[in-house]
Short mmCIF file of N, CA, C and O and ligand atoms in Angstrom, two decimals:
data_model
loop_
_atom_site.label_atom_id
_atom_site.label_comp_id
_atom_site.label_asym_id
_atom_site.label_seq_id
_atom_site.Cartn_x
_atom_site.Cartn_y
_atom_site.Cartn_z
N UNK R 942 109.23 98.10 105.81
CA UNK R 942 109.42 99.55 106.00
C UNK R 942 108.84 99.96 107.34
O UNK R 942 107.63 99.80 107.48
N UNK R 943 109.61 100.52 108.47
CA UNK R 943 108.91 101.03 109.49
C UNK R 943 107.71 101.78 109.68
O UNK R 943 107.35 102.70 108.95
N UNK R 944 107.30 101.50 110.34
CA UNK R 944 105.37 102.38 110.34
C UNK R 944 105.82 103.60 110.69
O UNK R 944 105.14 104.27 109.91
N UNK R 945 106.53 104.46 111.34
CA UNK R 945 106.83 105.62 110.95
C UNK R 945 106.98 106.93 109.91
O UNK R 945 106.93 108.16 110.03
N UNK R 946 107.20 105.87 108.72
CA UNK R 946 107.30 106.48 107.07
C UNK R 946 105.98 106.53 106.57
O UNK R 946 105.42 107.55 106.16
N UNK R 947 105.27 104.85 106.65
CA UNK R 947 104.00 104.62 106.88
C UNK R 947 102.86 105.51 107.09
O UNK R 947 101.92 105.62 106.31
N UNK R 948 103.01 106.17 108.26
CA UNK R 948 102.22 106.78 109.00
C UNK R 948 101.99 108.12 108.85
O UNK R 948 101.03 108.77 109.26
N UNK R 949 103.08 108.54 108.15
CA UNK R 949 103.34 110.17 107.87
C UNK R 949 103.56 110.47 106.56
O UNK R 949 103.80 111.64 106.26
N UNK R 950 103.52 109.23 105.32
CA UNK R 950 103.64 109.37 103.89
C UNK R 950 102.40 109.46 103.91
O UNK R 950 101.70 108.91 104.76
N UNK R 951 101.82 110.42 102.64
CA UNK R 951 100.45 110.43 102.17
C UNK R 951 100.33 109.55 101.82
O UNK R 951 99.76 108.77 102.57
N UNK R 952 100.80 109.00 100.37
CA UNK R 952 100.82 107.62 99.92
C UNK R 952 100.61 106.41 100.49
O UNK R 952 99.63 105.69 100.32
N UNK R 953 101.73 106.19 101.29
CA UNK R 953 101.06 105.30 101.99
C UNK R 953 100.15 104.51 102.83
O UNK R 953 99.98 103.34 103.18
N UNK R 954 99.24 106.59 103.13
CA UNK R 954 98.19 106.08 103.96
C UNK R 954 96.70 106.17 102.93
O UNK R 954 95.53 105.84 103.08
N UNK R 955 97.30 106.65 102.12
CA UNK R 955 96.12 106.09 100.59
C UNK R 955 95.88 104.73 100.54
O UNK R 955 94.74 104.27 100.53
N UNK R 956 97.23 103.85 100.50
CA UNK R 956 97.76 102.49 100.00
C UNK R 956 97.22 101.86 101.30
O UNK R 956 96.77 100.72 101.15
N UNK R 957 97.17 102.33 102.44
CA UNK R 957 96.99 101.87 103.86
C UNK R 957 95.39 102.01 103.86
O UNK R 957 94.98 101.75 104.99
N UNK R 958 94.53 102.28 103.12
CA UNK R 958 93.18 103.04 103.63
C UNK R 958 92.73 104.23 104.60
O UNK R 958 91.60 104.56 104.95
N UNK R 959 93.98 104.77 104.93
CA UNK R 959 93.83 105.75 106.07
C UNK R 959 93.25 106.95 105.78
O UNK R 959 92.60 107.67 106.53
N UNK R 960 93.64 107.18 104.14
CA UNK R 960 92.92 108.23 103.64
C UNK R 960 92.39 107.95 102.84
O UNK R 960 92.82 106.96 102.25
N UNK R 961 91.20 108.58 102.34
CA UNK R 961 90.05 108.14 101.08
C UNK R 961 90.66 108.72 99.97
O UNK R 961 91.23 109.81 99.93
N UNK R 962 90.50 107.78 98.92
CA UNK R 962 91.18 107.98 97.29
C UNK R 962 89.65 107.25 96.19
O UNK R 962 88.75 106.49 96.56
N UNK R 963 89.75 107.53 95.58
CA UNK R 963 89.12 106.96 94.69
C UNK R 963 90.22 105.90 93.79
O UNK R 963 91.17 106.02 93.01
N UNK R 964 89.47 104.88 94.42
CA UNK R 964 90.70 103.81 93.55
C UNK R 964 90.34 102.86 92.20
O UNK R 964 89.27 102.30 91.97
N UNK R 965 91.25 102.86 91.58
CA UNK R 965 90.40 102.41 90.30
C UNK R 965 91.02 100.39 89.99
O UNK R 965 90.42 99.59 89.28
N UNK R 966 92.58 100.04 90.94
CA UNK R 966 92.78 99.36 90.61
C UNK R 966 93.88 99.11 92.46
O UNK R 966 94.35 99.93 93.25
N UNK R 967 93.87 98.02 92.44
CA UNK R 967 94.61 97.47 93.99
C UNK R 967 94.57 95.93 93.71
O UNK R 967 93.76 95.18 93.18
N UNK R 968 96.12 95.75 94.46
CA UNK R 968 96.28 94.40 94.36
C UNK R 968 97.51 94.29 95.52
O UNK R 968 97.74 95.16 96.35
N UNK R 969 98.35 92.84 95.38
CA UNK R 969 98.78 92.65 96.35
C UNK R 969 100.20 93.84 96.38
O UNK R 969 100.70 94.35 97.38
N UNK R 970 100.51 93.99 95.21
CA UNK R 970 102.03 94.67 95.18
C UNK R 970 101.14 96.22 94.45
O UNK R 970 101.59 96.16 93.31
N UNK R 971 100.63 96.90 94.45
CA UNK R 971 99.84 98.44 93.54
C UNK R 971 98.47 99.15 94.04
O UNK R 971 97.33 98.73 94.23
N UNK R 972 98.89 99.96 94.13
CA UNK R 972 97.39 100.59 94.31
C UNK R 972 97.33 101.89 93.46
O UNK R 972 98.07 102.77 93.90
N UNK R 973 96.53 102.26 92.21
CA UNK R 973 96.14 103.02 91.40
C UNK R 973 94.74 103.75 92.24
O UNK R 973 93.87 103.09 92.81
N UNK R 974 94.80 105.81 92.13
CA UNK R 974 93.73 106.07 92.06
C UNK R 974 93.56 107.52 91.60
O UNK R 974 94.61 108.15 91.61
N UNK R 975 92.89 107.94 91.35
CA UNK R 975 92.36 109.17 90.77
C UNK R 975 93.05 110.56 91.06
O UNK R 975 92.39 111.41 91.65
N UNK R 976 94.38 110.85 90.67
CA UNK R 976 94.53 112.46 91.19
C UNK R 976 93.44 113.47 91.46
O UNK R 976 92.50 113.68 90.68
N UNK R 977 93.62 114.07 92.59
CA UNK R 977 92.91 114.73 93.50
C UNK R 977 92.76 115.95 92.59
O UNK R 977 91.67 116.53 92.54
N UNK R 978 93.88 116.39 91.81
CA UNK R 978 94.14 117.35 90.98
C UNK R 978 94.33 117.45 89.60
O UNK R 978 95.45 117.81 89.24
N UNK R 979 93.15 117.13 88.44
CA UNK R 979 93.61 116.36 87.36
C UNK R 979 93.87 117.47 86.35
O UNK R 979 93.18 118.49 86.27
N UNK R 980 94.98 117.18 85.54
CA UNK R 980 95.69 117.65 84.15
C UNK R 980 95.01 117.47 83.15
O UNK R 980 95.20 118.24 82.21
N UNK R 981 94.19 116.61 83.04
CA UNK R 981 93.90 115.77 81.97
C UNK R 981 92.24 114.95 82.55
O UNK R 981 92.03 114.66 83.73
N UNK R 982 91.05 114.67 81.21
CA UNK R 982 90.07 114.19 81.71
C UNK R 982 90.50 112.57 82.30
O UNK R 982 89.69 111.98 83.01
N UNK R 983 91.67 111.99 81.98
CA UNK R 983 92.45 110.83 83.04
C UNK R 983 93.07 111.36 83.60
O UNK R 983 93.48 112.43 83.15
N UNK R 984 93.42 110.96 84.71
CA UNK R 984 94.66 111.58 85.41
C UNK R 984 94.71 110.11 86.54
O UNK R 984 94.03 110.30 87.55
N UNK R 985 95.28 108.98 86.48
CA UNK R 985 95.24 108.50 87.92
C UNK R 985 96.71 108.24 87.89
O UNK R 985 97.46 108.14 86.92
N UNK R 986 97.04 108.13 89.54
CA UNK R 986 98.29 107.73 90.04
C UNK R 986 98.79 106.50 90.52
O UNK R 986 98.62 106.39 91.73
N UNK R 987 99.49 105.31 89.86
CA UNK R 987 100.13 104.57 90.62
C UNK R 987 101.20 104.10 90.96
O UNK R 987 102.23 103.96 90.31
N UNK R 988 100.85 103.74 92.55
CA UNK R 988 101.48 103.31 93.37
C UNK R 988 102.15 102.28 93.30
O UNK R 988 101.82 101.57 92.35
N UNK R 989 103.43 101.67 94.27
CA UNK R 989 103.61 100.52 94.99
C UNK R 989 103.18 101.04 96.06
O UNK R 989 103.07 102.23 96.38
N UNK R 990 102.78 99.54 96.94
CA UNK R 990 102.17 99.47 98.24
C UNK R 990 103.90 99.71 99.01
O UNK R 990 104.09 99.92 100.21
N UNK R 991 104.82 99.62 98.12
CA UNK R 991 106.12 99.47 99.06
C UNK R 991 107.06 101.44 98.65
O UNK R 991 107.46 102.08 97.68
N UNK R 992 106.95 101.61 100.46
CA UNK R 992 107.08 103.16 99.89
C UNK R 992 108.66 102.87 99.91
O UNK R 992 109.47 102.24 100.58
N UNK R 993 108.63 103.89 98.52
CA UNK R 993 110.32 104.30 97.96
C UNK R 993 109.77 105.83 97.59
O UNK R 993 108.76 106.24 97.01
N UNK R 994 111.21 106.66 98.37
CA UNK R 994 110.86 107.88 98.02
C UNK R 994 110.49 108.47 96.36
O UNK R 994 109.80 109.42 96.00
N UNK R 995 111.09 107.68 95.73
CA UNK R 995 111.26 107.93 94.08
C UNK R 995 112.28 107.10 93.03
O UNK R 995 113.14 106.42 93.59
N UNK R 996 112.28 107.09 91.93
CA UNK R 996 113.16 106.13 91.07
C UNK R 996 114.47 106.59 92.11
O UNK R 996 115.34 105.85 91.65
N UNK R 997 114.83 107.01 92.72
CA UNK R 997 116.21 107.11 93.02
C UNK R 997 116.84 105.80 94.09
O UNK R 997 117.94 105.29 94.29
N UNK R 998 115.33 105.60 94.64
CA UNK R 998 115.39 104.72 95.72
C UNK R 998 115.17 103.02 95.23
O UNK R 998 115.24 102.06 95.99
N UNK R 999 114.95 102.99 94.13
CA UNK R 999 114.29 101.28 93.28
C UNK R 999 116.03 100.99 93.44
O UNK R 999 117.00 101.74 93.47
N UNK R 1000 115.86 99.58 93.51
CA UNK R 1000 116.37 98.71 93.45
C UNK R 1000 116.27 97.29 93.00
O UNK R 1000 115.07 97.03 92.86
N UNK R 1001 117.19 96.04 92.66
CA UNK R 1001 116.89 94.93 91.72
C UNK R 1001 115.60 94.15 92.19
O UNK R 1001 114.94 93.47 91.40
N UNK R 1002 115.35 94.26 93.28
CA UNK R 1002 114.08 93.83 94.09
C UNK R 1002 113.17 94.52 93.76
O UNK R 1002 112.15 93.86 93.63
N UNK R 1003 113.00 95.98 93.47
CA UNK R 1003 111.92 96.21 92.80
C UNK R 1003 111.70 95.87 91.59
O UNK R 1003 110.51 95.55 91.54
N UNK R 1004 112.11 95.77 90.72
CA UNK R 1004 112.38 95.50 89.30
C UNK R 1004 110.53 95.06 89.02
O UNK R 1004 109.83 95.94 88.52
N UNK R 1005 109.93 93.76 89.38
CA UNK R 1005 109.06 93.35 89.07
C UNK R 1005 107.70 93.95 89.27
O UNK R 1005 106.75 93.87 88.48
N UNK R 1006 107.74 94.61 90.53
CA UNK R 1006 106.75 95.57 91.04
C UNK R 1006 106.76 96.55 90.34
O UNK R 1006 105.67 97.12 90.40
N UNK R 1007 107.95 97.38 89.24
CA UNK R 1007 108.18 98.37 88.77
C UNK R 1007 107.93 98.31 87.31
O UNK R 1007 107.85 99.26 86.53
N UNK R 1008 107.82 97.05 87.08
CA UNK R 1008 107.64 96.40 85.18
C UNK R 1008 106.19 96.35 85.59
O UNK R 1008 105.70 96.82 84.56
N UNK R 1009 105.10 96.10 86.42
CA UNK R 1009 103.93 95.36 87.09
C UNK R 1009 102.95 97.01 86.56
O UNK R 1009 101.84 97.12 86.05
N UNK R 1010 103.85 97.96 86.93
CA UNK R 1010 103.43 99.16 87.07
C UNK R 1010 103.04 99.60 85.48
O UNK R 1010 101.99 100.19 85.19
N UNK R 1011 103.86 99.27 84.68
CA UNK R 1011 103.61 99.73 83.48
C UNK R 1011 102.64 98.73 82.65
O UNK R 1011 102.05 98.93 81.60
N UNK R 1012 102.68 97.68 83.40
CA UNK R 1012 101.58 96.45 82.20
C UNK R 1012 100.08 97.28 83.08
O UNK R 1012 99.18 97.65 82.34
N UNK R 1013 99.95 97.44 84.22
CA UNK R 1013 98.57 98.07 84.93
C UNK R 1013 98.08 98.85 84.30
O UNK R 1013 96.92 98.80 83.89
N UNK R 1014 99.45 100.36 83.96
CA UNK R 1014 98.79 101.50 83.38
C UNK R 1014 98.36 101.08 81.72
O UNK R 1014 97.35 101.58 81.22
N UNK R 1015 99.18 100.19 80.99
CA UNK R 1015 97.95 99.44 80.23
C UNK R 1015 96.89 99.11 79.94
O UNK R 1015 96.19 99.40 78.97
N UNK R 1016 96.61 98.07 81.36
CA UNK R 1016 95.21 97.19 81.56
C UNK R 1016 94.30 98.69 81.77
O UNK R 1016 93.31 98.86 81.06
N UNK R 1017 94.63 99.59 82.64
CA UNK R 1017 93.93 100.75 82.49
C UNK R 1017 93.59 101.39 81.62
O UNK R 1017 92.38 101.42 81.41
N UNK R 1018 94.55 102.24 80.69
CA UNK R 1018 94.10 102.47 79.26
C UNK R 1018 93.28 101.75 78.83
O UNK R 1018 92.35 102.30 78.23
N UNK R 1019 93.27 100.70 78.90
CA UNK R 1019 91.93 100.16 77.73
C UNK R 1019 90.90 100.70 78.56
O UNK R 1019 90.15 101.43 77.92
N UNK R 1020 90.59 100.58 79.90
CA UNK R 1020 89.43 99.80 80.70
C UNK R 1020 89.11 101.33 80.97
O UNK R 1020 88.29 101.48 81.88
N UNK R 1021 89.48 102.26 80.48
CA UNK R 1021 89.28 103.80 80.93
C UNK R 1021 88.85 104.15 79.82
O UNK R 1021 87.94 104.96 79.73
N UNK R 1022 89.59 103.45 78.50
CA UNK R 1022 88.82 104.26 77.14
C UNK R 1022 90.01 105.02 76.60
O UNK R 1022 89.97 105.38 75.42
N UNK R 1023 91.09 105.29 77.38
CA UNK R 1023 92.01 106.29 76.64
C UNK R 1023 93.44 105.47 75.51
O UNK R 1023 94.36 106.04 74.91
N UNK R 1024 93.06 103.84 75.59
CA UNK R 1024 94.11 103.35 74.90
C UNK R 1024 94.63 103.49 73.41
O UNK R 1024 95.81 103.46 73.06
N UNK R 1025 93.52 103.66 72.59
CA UNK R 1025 93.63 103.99 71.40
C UNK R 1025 94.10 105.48 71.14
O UNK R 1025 95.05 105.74 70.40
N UNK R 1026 93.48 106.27 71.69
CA UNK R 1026 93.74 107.93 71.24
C UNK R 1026 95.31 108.03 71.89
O UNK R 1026 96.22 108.73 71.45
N UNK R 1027 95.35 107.18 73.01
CA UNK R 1027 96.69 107.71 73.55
C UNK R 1027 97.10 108.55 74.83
O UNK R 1027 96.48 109.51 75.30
N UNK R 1028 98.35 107.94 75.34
CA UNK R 1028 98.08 108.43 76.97
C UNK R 1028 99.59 108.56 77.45
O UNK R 1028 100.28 108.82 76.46
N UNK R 1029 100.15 108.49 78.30
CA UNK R 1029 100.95 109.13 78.88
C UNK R 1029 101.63 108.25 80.21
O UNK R 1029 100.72 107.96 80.99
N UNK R 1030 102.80 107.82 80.62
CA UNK R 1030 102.80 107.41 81.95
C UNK R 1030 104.26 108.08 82.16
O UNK R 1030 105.10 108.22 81.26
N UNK R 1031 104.41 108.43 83.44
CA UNK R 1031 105.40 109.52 83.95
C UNK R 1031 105.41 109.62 85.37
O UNK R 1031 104.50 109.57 86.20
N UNK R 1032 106.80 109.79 85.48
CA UNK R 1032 107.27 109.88 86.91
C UNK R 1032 108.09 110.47 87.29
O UNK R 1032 109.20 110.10 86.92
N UNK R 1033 108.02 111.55 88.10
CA UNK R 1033 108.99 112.62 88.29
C UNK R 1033 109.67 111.86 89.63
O UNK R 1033 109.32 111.01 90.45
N UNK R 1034 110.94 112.75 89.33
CA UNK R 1034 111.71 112.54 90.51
C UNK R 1034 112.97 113.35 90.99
O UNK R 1034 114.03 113.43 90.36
N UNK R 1035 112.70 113.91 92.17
CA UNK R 1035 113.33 114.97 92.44
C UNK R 1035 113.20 116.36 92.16
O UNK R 1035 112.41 116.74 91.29
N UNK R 1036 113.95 117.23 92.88
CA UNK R 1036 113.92 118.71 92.23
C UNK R 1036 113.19 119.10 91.14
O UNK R 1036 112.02 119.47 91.06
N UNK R 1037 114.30 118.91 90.04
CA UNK R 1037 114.35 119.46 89.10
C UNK R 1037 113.02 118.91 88.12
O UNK R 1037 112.64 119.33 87.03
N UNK R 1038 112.49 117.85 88.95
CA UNK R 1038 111.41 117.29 88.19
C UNK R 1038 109.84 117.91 88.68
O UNK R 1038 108.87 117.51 88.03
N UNK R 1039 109.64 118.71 89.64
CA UNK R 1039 108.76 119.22 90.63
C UNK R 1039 108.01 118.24 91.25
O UNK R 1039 106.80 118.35 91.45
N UNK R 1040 109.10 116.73 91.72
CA UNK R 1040 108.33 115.87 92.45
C UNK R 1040 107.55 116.58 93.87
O UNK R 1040 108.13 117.44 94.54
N UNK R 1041 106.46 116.18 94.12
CA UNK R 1041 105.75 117.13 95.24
C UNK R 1041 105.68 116.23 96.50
O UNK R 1041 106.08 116.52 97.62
N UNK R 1042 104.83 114.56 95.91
CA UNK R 1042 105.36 113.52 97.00
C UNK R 1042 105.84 112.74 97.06
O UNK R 1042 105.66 111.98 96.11
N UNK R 1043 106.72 112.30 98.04
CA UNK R 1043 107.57 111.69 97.81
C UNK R 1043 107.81 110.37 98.29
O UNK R 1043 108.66 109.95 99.08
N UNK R 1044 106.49 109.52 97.35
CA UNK R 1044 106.17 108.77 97.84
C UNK R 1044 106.32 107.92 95.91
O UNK R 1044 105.62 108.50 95.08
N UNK R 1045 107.06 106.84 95.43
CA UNK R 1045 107.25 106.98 93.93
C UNK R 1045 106.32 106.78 93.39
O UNK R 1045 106.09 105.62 93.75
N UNK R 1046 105.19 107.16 92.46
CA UNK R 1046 103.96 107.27 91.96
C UNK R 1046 104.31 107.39 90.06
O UNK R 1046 105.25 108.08 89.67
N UNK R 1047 103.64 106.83 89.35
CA UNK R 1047 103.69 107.50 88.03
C UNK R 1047 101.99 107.86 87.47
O UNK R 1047 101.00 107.23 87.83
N UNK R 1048 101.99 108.96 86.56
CA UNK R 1048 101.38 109.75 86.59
C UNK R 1048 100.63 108.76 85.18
O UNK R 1048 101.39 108.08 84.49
N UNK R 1049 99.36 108.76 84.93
CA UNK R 1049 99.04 107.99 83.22
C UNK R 1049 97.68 108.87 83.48
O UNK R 1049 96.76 108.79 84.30
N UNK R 1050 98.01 109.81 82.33
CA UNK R 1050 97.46 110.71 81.54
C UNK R 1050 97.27 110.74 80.75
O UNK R 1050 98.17 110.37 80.00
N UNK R 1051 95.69 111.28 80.01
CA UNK R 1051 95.10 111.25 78.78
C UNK R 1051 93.96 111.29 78.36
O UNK R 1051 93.73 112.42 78.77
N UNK R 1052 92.90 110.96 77.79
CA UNK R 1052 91.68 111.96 77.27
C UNK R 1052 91.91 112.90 76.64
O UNK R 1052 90.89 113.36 76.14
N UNK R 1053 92.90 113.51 76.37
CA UNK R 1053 92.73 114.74 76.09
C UNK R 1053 94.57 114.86 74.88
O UNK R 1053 95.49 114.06 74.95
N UNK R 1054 94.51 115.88 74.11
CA UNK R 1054 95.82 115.94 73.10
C UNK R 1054 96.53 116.39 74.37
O UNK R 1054 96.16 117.17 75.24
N UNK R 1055 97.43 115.82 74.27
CA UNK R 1055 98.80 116.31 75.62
C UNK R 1055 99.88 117.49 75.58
O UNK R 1055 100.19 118.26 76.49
N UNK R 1056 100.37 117.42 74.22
CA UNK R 1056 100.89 118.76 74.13
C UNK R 1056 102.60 118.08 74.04
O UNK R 1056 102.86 116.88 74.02
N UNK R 1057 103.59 119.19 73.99
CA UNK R 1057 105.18 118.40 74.03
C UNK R 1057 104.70 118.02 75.24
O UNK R 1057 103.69 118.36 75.85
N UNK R 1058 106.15 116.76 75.65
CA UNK R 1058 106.42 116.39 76.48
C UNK R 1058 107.16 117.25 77.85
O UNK R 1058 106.94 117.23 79.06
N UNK R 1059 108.22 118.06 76.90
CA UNK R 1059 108.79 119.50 78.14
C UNK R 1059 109.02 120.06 77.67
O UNK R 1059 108.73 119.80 76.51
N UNK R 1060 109.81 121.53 77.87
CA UNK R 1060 109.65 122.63 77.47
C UNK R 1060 110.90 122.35 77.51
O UNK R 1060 111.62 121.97 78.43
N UNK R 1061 111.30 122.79 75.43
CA UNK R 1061 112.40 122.94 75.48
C UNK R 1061 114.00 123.95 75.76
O UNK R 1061 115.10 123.41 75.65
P1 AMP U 1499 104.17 114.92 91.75
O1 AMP U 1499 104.29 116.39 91.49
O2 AMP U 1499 104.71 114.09 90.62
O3 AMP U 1499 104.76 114.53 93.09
O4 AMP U 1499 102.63 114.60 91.78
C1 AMP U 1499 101.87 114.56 92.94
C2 AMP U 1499 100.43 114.41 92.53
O5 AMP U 1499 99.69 113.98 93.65
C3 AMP U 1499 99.78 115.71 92.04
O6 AMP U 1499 99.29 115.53 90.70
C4 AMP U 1499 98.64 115.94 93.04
O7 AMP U 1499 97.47 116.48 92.44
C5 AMP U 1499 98.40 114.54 93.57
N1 AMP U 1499 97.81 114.46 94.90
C6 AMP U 1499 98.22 115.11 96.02
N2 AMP U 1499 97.45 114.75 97.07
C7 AMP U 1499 96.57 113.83 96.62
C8 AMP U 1499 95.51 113.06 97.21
N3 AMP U 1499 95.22 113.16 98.51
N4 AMP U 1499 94.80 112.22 96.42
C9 AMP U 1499 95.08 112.11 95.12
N5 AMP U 1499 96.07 112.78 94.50
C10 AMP U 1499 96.80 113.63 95.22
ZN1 ZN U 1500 105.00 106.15 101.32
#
């Protein structure tokens, strides 16, 4: 991906170290860390290190990095405490979803009773 996108995605300069995050989990293909803004007494966000604007942009090459994502927010649940009561993983995308960055992130939320899922 050109350092241009790089350089001017938030995300990526989380994933880059450029900006300070509180990170709870990083590896060669993810970087998980603490929303800045939390919903919930959990709230962290992860990443791929490989910026895609959003599910719109995955492709068969992501596939593994994108399955990788959901066994993490797992290994997290336990290692956070919220696996048993129950938690949440989510990813908006686009408009109608009030994606804000657009950088593809899913959201794993919980501590706390969550409420519906959307408003019907
Ligand atoms: P979304 O609306 O799905 O795009 O979610 C974006 C999320 O990023 C929101 O929950 C924000 O609170 C969070 N956020 C924005 N800036 C930062 C930051 N610098 N560090 C951590 N989380 C952030
Ligand atoms: Zn990015």
């Amino acid at each position: 991906m050109g350092n241009d996108i790089r350089k001017e995605c938030l995300f990526c300069r989380i994933a880059d170290g450029e900006i300070p995050s509180t990170i709870v989990w990083e590896d060669e293909d993810l970087v998980a860390f603490k929303d800045i803004n939390p919903v919930a007494p959990t709230h962290i966000l992860i990443i791929p290190r490989k910026h895609l604007a959003g599910l719109n942009d995955m492709t068969e090459e992501d596939i593994p990095v994108i399955g990788k994502i959901s066994y993490v927010a797992s290994l997290l649940a336990k290692q956070l405490g919220i696996a048993d009561d129950g938690w949440r993983l989510v990813s908006n995308c686009g408009k109608n979803s009030g994606q804000e960055v657009p950088h593809l992130h899913y959201h794993l939320i919980g501590g706390k009773f969550l409420g519906p899922f959307s408003d019907r």
